[in-house]
Tab-separated table of N, CA and C in Angstrom:
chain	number	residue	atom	x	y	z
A	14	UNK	N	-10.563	10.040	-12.370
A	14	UNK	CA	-9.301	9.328	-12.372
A	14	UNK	C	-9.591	7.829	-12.428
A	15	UNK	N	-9.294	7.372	-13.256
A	15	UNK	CA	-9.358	5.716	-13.811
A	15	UNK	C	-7.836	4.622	-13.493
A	16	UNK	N	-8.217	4.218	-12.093
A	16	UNK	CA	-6.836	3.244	-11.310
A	16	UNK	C	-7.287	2.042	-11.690
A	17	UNK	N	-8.291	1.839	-12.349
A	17	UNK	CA	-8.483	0.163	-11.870
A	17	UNK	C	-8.487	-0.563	-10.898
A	18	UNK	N	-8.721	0.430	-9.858
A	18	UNK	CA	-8.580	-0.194	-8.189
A	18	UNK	C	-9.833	0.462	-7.881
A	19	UNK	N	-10.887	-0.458	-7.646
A	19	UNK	CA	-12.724	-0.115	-7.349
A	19	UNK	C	-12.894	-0.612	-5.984
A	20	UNK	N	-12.564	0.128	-4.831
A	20	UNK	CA	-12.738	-0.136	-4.109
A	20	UNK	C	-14.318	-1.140	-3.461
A	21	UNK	N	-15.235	-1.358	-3.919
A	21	UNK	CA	-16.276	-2.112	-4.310
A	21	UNK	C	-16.041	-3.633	-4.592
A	22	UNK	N	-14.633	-3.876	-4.950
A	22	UNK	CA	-14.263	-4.892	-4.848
A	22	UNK	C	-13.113	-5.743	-4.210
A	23	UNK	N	-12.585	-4.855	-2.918
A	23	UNK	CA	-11.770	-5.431	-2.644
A	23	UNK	C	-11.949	-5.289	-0.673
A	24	UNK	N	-11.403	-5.728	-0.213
A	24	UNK	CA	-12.032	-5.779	1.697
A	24	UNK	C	-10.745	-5.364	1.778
A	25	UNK	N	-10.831	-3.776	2.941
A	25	UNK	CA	-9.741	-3.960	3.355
A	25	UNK	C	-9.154	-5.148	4.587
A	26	UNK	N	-8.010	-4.848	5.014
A	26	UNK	CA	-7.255	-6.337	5.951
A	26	UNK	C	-6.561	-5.180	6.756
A	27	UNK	N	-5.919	-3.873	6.307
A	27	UNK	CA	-5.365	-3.189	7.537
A	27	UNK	C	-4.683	-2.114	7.311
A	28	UNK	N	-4.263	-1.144	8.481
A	28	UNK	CA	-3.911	0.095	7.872
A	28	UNK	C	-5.019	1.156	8.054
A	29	UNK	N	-4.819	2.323	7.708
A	29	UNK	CA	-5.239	3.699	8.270
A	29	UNK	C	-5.761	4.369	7.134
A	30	UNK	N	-6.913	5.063	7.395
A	30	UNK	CA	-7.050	6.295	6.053
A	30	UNK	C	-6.257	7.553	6.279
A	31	UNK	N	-6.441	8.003	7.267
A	31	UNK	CA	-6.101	9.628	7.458
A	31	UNK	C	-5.559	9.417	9.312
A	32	UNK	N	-4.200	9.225	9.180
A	32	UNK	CA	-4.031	9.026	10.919
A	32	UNK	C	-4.219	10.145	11.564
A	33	UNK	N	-3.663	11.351	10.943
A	33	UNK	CA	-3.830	12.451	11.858
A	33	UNK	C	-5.177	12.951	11.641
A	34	UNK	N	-6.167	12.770	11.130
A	34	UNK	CA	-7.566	13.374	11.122
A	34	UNK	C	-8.011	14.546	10.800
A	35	UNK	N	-6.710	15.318	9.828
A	35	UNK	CA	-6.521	16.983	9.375
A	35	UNK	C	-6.908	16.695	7.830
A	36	UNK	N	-7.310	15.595	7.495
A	36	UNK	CA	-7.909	15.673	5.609
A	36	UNK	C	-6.435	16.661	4.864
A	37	UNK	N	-5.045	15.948	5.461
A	37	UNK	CA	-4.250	16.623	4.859
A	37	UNK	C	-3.740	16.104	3.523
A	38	UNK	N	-3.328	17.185	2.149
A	38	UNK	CA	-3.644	16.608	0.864
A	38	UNK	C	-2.180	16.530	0.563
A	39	UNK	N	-2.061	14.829	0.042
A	39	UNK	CA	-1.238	14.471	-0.313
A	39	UNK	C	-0.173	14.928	-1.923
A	40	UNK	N	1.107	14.596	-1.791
A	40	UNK	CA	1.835	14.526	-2.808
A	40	UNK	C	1.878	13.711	-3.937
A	41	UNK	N	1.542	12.717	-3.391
A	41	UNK	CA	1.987	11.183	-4.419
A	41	UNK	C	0.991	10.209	-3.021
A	42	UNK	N	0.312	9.438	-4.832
A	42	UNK	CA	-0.328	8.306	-3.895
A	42	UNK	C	0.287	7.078	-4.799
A	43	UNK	N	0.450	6.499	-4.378
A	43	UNK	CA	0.978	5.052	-4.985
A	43	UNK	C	0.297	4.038	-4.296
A	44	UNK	N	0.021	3.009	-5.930
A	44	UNK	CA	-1.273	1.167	-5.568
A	44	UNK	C	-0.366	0.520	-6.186
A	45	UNK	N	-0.131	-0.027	-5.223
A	45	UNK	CA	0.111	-1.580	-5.195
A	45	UNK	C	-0.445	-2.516	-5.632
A	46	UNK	N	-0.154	-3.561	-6.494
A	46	UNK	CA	-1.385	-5.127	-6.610
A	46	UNK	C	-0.248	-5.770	-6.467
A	47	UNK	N	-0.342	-6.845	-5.637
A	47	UNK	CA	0.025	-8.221	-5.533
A	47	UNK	C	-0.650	-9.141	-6.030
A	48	UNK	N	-0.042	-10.119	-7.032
A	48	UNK	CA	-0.180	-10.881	-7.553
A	48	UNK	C	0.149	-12.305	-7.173
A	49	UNK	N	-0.837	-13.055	-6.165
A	49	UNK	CA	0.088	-14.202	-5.346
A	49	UNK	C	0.264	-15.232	-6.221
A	50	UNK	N	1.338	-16.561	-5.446
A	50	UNK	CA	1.085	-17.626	-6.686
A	50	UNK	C	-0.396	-18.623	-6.504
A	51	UNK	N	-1.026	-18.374	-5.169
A	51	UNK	CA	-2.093	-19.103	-5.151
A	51	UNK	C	-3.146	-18.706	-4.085
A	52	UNK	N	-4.144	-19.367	-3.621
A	52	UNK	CA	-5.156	-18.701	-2.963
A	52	UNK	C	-4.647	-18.516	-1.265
A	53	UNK	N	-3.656	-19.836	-1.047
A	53	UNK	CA	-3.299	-20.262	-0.377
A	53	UNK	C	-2.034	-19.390	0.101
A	54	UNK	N	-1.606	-18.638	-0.834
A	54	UNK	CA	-0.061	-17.945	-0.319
A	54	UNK	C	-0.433	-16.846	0.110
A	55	UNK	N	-2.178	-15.685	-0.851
A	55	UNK	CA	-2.038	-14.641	-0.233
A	55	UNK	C	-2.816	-14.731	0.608
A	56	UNK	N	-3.174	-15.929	1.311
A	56	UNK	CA	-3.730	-15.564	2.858
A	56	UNK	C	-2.075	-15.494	3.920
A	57	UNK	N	-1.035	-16.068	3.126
A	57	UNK	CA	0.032	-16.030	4.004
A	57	UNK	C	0.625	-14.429	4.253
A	58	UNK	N	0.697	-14.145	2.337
A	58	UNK	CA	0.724	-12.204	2.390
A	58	UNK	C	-0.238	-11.632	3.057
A	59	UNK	N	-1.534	-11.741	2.885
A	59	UNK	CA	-2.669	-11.079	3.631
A	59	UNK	C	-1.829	-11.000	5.085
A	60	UNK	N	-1.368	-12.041	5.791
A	60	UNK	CA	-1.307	-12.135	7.603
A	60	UNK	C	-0.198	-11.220	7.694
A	61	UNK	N	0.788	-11.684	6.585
A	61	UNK	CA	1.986	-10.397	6.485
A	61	UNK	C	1.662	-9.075	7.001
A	62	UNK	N	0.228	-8.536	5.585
A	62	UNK	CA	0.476	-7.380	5.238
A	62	UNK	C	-0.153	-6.761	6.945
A	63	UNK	N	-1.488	-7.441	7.468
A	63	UNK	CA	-1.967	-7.347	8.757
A	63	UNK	C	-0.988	-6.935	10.006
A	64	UNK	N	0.222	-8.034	9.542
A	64	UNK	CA	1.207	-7.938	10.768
A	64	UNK	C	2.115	-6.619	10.610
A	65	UNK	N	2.167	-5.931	8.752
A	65	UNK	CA	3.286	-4.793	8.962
A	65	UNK	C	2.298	-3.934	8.879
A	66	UNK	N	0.826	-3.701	8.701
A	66	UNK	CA	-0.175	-2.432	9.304
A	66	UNK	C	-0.021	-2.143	10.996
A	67	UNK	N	0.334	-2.283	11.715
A	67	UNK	CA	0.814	-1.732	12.780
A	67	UNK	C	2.038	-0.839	12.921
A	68	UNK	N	2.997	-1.537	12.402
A	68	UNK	CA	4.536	-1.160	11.833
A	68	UNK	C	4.467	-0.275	11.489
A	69	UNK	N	4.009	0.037	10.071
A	69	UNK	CA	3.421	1.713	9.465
A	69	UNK	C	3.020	2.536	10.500
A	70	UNK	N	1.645	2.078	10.874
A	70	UNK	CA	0.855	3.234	11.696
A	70	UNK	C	1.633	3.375	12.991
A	71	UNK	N	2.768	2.983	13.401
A	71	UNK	CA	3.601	3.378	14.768
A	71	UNK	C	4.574	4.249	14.012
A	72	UNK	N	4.902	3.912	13.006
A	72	UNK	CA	6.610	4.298	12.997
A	72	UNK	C	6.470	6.006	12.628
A	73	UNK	N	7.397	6.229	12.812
A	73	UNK	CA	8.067	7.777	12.642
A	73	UNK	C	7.099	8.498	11.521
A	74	UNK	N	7.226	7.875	10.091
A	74	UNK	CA	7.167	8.174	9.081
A	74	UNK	C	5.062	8.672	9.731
A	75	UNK	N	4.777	8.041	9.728
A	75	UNK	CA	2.898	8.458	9.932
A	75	UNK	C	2.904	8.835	10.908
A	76	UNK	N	3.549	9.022	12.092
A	76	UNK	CA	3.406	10.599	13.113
A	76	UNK	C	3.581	11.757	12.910
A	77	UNK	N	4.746	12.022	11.807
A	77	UNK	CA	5.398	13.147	11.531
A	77	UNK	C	4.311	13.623	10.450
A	78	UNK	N	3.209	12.446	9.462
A	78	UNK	CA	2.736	13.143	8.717
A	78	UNK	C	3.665	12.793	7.250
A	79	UNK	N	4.464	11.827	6.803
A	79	UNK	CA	5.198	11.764	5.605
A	79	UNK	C	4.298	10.684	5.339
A	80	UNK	N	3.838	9.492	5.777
A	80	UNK	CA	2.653	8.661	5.419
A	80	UNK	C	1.270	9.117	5.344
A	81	UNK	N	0.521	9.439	5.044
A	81	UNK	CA	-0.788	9.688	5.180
A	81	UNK	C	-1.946	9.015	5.432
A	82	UNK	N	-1.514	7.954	4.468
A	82	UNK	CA	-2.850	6.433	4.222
A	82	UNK	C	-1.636	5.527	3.690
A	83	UNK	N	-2.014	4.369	4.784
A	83	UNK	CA	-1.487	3.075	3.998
A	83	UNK	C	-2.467	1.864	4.501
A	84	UNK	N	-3.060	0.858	3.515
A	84	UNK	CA	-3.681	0.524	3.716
A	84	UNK	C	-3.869	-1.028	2.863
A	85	UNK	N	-4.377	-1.807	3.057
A	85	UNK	CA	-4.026	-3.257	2.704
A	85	UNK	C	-5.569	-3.543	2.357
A	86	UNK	N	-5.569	-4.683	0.890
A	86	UNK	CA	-6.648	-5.016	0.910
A	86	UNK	C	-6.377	-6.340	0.388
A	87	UNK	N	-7.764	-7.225	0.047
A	87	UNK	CA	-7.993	-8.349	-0.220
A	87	UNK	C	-8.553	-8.162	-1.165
A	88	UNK	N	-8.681	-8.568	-2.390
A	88	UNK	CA	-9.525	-8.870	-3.503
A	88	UNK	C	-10.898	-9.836	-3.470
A	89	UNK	N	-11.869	-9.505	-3.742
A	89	UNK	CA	-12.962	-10.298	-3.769
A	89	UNK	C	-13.343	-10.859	-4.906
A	90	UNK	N	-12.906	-10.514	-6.516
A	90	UNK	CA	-13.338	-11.142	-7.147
A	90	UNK	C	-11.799	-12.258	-8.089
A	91	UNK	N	-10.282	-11.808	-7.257
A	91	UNK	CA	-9.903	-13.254	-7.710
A	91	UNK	C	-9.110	-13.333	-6.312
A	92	UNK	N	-9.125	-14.743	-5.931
A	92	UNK	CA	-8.627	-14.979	-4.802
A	92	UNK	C	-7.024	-14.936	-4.448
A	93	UNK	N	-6.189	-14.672	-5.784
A	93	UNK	CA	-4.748	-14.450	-5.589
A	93	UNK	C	-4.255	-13.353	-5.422
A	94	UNK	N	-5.015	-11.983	-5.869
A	94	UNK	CA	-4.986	-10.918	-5.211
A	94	UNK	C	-4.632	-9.995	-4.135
A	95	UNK	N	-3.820	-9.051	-3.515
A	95	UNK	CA	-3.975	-8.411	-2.651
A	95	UNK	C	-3.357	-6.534	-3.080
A	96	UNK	N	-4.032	-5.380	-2.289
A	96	UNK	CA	-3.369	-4.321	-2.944
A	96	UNK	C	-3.022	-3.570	-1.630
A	97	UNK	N	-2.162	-2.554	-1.804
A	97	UNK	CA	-1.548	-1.535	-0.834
A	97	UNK	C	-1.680	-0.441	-1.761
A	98	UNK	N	-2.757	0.266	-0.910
A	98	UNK	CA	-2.906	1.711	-1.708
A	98	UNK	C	-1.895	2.816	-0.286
A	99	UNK	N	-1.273	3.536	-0.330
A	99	UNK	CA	-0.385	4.821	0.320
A	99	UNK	C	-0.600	5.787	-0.522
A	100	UNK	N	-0.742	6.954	0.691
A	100	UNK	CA	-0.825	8.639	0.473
A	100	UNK	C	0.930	9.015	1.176
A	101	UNK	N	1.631	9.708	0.321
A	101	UNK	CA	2.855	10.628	1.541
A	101	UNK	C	2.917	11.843	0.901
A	102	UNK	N	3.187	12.225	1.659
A	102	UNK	CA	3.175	13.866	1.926
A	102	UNK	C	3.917	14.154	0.416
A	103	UNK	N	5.338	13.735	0.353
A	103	UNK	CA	5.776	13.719	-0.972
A	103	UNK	C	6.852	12.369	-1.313
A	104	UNK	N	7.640	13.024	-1.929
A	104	UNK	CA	8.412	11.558	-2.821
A	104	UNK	C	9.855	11.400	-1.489
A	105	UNK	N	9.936	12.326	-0.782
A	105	UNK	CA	11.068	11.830	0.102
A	105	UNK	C	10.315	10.859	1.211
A	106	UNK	N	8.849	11.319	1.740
A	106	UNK	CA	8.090	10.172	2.656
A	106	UNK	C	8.374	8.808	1.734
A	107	UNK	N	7.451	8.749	0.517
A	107	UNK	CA	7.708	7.532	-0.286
A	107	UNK	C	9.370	6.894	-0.181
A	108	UNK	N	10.039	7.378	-0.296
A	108	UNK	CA	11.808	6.539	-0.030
A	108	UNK	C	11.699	6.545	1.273
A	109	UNK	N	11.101	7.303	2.167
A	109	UNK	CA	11.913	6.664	3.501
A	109	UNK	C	10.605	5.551	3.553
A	110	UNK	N	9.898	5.364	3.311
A	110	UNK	CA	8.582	4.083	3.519
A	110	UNK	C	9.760	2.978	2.910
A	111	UNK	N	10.350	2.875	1.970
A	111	UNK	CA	10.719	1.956	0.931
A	111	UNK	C	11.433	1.433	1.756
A	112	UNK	N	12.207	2.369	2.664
A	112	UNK	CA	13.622	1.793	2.943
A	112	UNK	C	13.431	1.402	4.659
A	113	UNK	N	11.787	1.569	5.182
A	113	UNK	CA	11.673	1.024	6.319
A	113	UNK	C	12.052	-0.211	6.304
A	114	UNK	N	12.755	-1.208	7.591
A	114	UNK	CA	13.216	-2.422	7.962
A	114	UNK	C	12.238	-3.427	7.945
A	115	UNK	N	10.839	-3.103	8.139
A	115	UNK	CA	9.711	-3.893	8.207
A	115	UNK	C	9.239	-3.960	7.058
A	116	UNK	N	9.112	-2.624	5.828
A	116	UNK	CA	8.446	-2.943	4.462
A	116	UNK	C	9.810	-4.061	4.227
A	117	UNK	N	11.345	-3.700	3.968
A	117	UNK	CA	12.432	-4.397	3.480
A	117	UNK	C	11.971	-6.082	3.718
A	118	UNK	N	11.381	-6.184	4.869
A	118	UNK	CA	11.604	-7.318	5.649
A	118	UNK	C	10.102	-8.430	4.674
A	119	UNK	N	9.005	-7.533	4.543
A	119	UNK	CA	8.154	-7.883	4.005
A	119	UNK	C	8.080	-8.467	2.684
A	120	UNK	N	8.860	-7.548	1.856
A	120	UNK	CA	8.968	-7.826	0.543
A	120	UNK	C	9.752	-9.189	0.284
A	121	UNK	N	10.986	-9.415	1.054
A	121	UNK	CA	12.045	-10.200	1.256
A	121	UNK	C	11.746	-11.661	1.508
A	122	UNK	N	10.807	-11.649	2.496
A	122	UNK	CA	10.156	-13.016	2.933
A	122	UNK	C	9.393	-13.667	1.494
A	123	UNK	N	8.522	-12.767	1.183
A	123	UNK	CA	7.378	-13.139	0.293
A	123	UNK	C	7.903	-13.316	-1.146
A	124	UNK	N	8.787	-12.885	-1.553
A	124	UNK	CA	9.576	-12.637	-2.982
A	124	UNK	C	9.511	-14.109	-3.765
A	125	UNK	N	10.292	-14.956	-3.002
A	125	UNK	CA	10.620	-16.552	-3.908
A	125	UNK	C	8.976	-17.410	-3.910
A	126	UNK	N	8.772	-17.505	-2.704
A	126	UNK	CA	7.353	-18.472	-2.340
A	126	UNK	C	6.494	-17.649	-2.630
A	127	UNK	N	5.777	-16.471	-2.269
A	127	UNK	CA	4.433	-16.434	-2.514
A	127	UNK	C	4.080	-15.440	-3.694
A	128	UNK	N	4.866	-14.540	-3.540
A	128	UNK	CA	4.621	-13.642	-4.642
A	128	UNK	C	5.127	-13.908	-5.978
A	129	UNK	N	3.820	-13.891	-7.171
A	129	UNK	CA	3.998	-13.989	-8.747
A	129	UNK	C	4.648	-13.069	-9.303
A	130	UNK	N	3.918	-11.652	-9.273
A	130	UNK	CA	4.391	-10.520	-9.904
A	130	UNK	C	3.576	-9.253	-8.677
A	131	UNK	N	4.278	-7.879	-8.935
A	131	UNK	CA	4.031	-6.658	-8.270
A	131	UNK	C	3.369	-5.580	-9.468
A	132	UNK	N	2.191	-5.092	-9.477
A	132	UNK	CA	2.619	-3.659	-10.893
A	132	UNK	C	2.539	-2.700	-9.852
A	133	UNK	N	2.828	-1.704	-10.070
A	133	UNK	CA	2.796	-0.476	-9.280
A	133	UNK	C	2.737	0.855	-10.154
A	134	UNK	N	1.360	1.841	-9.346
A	134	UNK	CA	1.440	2.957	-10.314
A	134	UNK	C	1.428	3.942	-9.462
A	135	UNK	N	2.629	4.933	-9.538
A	135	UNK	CA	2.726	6.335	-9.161
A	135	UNK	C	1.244	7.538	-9.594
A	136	UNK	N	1.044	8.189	-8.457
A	136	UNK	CA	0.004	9.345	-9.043
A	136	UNK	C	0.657	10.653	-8.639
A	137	UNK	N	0.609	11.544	-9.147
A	137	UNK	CA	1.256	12.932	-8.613
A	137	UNK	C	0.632	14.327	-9.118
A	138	UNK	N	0.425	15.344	-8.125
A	138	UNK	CA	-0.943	16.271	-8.395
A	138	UNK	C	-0.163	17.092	-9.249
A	139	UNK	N	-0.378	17.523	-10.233
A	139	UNK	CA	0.325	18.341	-11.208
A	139	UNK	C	-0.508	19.802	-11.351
A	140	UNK	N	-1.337	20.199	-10.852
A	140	UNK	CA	-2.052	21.202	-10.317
A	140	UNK	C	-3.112	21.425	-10.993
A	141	UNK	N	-3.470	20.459	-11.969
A	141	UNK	CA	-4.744	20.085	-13.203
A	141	UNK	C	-5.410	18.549	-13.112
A	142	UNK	N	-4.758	18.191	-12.059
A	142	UNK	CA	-5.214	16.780	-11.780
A	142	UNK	C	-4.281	15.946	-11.190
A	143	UNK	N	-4.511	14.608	-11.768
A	143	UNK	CA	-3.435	13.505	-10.924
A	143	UNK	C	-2.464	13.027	-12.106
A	144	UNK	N	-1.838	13.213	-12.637
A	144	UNK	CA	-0.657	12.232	-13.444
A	144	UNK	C	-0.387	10.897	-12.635
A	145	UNK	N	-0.402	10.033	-14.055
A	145	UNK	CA	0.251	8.757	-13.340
A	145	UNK	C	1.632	8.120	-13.977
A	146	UNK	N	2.062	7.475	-13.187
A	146	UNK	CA	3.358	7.080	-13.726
A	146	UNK	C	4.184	5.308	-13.268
């Protein structure tokens, strides 16, 4: 599977692989890249994303098991960089993540000042592999 996300190059900053520790196999994984406007803003997203990796790993959604992995990184080879790779169980975990008060709150702050652009790619096990979308 070819994401363009090499973990080899990026540090994570925060967030969980597997909270419950059962190697349970996900529905849909969805990556994130943030695209900041400068070196200077995504250390401001970086502290963000640090401050809503707790948020995740408490809330409802990753006790019950609808989060799986959410996880924050830093880019090492350009400094405006940052990504959020998530595992959920399926596409109803993914909407209730969306519509948490803390992701809402995250996106909201960062939108005008720091953030350039978002791409985002859906993966989903189609029972022959991963589709992306």
């Amino acid at each position: 599977m070819a994401t363009g996300f090499d973990l080899q190059h990026y540090n994570r900053v925060a967030g969980f692989l597997d909270l419950s520790g059962d190697s349970t196999p996900c529905g849909l994984m969805y990556d994130t890249r943030v695209v900041c406007k400068s070196a200077a803003t995504r250390d401001t997203v970086l502290a963000r994303l640090i401050a809503l990796g707790p948020a995740i790993e408490t809330s409802g959604l990753a006790k019950n098991g609808a989060i799986l992995t959410w996880m924050a990184f830093a880019s090492q080879d350009h400094d405006n960089d940052a990504r959020i790779f998530a595992r959920f169980r399926d596409k109803t975990g993914l909407d209730a993540y969306n519509r948490l008060s803390a992701v809402l709150e995250f996106w909201a702050v960062g939108k005008e000042n720091d953030i350039d652009k978002i791409e985002q790619r859906g993966y989903v096990e189609n029972g022959k592999g991963w589709l992306h979308r």
